[in-house]
Short mmCIF file of C-alpha atoms in Angstrom, two decimals:
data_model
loop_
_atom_site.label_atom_id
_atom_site.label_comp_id
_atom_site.label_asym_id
_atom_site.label_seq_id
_atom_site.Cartn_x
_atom_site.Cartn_y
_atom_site.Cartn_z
CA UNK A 1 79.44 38.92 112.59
CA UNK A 2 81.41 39.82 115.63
CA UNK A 3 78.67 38.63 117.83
CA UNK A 4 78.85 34.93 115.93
CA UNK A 5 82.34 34.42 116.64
CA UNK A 6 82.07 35.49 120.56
CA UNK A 7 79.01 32.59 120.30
CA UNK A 8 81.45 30.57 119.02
CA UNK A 9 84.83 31.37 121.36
CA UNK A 10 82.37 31.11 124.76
CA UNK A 11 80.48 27.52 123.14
CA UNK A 12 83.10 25.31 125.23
CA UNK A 13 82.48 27.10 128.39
CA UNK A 14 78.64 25.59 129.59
CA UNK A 15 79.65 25.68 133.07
CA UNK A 16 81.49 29.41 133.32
CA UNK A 17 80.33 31.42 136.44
CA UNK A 18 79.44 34.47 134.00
CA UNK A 19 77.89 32.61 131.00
CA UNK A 20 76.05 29.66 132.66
CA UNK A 21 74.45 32.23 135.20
CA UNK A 22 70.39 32.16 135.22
CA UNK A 23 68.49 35.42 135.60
CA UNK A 24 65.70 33.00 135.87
CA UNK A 25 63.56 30.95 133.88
CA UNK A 26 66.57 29.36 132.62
CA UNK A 27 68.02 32.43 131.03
CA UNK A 28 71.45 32.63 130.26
CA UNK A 29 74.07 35.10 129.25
CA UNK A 30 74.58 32.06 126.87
CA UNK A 31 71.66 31.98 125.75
CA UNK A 32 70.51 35.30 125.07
CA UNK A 33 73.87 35.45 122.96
CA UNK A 34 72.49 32.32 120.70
CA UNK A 35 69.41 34.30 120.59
CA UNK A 36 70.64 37.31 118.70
CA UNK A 37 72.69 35.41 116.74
CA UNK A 38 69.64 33.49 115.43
CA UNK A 39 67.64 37.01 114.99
CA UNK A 40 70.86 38.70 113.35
CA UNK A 41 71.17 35.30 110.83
CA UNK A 42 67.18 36.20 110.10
CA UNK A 43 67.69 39.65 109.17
CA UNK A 44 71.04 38.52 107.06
CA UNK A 45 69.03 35.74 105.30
CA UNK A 46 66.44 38.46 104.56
CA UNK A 47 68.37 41.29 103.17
CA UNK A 48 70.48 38.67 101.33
CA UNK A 49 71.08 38.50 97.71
CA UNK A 50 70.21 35.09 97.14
CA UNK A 51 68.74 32.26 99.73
CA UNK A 52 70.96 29.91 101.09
CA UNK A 53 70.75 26.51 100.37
CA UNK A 54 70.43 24.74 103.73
CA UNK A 55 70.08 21.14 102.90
CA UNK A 56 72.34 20.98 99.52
CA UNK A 57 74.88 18.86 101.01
CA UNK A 58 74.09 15.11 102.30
CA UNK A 59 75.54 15.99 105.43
CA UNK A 60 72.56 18.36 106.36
CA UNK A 61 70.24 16.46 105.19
CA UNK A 62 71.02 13.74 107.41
CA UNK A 63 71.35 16.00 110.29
CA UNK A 64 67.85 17.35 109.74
CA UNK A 65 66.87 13.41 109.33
CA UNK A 66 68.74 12.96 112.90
CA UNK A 67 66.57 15.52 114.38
CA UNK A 68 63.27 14.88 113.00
CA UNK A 69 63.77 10.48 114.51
CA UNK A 70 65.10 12.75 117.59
CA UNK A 71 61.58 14.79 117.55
CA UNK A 72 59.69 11.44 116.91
CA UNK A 73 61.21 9.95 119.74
CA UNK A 74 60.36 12.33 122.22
CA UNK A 75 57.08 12.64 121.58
CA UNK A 76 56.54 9.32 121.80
CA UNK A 77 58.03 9.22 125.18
CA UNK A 78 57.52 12.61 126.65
CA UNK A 79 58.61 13.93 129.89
CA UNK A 80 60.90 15.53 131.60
CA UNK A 81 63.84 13.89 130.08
CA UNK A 82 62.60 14.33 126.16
CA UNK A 83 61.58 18.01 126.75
CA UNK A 84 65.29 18.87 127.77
CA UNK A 85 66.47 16.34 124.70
CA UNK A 86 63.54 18.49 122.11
CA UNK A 87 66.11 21.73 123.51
CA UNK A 88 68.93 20.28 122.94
CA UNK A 89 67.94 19.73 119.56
CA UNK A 90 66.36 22.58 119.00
CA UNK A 91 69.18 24.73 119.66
CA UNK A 92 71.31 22.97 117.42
CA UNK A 93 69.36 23.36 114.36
CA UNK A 94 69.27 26.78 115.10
CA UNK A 95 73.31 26.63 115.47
CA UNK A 96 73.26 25.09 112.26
CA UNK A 97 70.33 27.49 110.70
CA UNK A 98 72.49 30.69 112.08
CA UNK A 99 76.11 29.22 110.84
CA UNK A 100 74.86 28.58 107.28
CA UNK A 101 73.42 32.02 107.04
CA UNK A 102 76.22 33.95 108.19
CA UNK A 103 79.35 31.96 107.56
CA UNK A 104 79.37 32.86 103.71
CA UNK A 105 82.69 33.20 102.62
CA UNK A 106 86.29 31.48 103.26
CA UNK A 107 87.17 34.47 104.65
CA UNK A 108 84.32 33.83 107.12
CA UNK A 109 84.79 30.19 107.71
CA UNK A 110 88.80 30.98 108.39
CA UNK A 111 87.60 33.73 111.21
CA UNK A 112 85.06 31.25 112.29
CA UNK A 113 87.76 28.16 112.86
CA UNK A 114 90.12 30.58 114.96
CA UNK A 115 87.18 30.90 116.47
CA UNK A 116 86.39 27.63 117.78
CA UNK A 117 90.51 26.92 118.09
CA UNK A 118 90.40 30.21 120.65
CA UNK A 119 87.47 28.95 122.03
CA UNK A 120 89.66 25.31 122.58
CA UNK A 121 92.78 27.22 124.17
CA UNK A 122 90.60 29.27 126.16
CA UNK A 123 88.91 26.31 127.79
CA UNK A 124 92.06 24.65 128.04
CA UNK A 125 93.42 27.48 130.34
CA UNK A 126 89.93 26.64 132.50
CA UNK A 127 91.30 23.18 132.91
CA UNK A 128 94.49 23.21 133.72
CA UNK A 129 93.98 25.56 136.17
CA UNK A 130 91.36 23.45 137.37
CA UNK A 131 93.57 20.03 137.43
CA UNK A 132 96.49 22.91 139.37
CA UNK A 133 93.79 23.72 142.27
CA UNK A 134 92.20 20.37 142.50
CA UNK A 135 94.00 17.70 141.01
CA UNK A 136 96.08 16.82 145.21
CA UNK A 137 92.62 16.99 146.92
CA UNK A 138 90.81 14.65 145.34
CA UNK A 139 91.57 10.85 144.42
CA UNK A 140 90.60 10.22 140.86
CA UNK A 141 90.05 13.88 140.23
CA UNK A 142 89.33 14.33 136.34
CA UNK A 143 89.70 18.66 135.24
CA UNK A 144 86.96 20.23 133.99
CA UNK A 145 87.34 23.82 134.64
CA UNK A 146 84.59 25.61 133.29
CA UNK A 147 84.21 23.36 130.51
CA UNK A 148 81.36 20.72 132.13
CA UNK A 149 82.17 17.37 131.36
CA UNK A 150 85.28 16.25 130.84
CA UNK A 151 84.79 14.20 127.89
CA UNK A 152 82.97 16.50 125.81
CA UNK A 153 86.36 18.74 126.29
CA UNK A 154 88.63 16.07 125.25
CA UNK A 155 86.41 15.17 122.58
CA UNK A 156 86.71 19.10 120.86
CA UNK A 157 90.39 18.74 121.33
CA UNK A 158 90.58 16.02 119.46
CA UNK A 159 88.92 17.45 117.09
CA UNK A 160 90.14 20.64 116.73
CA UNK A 161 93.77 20.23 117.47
CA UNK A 162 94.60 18.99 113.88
CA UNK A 163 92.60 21.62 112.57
CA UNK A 164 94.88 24.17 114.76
CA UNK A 165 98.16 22.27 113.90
CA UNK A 166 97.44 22.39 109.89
CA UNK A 167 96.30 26.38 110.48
CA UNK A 168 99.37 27.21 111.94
CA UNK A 169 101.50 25.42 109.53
CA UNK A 170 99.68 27.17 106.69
CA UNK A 171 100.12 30.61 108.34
CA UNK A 172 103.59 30.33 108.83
CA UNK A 173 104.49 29.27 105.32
CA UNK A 174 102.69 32.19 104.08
CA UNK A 175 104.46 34.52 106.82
CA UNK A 176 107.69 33.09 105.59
CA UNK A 177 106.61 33.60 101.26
CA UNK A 178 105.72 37.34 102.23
CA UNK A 179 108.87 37.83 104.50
CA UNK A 180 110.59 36.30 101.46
CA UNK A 181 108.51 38.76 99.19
CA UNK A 182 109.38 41.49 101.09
CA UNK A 183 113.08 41.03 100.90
CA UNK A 184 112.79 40.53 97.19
CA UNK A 185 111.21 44.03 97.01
CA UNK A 186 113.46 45.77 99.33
CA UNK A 187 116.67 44.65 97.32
CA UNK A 188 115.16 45.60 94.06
CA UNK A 189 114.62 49.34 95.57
CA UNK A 190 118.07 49.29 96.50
CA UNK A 191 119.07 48.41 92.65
#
């Protein structure tokens, strides 16, 4: 499982000098990470007690609907352009085949969201360091670090700053009921 969550802390990072690297034939340290995360979700879904059930909410249906129009459009129009759109696509049903098959449990899904939120603050460090070197030499400069585009960054911090915010509220309220727990118990050994 540790190797899903270090797929999901390095996802933000597409232009990083270590992960976006190509050994050639457009193979990436990225990529080969996504690829033993989608043979390690095999073997789980294998050696698994019962299947999972990929498609029983409406939301994955509709995403598997969005990628087969997606497939139908590019090969109706293929080139160059809809054979890098067919990879896109590809890889994210296997994101979604691997995260269905591994993320299980709450317990899971919690690790998996401080996942992604690391993931967010690490990028964010990529950033502002970037807008600190960069931001005085260039008119209009817009940070990007090591994140690629700009708006795809702002667009996951949107999204998972709320996410981070309600987290951290949660955490500290039971921090503060097992402080208060622990002070209970503690004066009733002193009784």
């Amino acid at each position: 499982m540790l190797i899903y969550y270090l797929l999901v802390l390095v996802m933000p990072l597409s232009e990083h000098q270590f992960w976006a690297r190509d050994f050639g034939a457009n193979i990436t340290p990225f990529k080969m990470l996504g690829g033993i995360c989608v043979i390690y979700a095999g073997i789980a879904v294998a050696f698994c007690d019962r299947f999972p059930q990929f498609l029983r909410t409406w939301q994955a249906r509709l995403f598997l609907l969005l990628y087969v129009m997606v497939m139908v459009q590019c090969l109706a129009n293929w080139g160059p352009p809809a054979a890098n759109a067919v990879l896109h696509w590809t890889s994210f049903l296997l994101l979604f085949f691997v995260t269905c098959s591994l993320v299980t449990s709450v317990e899971r899904l919690r690790w998996t969201l401080f996942s992604a939120i690391g993931a967010i603050a690490l990028a964010s460090a990529y950033v502002l360091r970037s807008w600190q070197k960069y931001h005085s030499l260039y008119a209009d400069f817009r940070a990007e670090g090591a994140t690629g585009d700009a708006n795809y960054f702002a667009l996951a911090v949107v999204c998972f700053l709320p996410l981070a915010l309600w987290l951290l509220t949660t955490q500290r309220n039971v921090y503060e009921r097992s402080e208060e727990h622990t002070s209970e118990l503690q004066s009733l050994r002193h009784l």
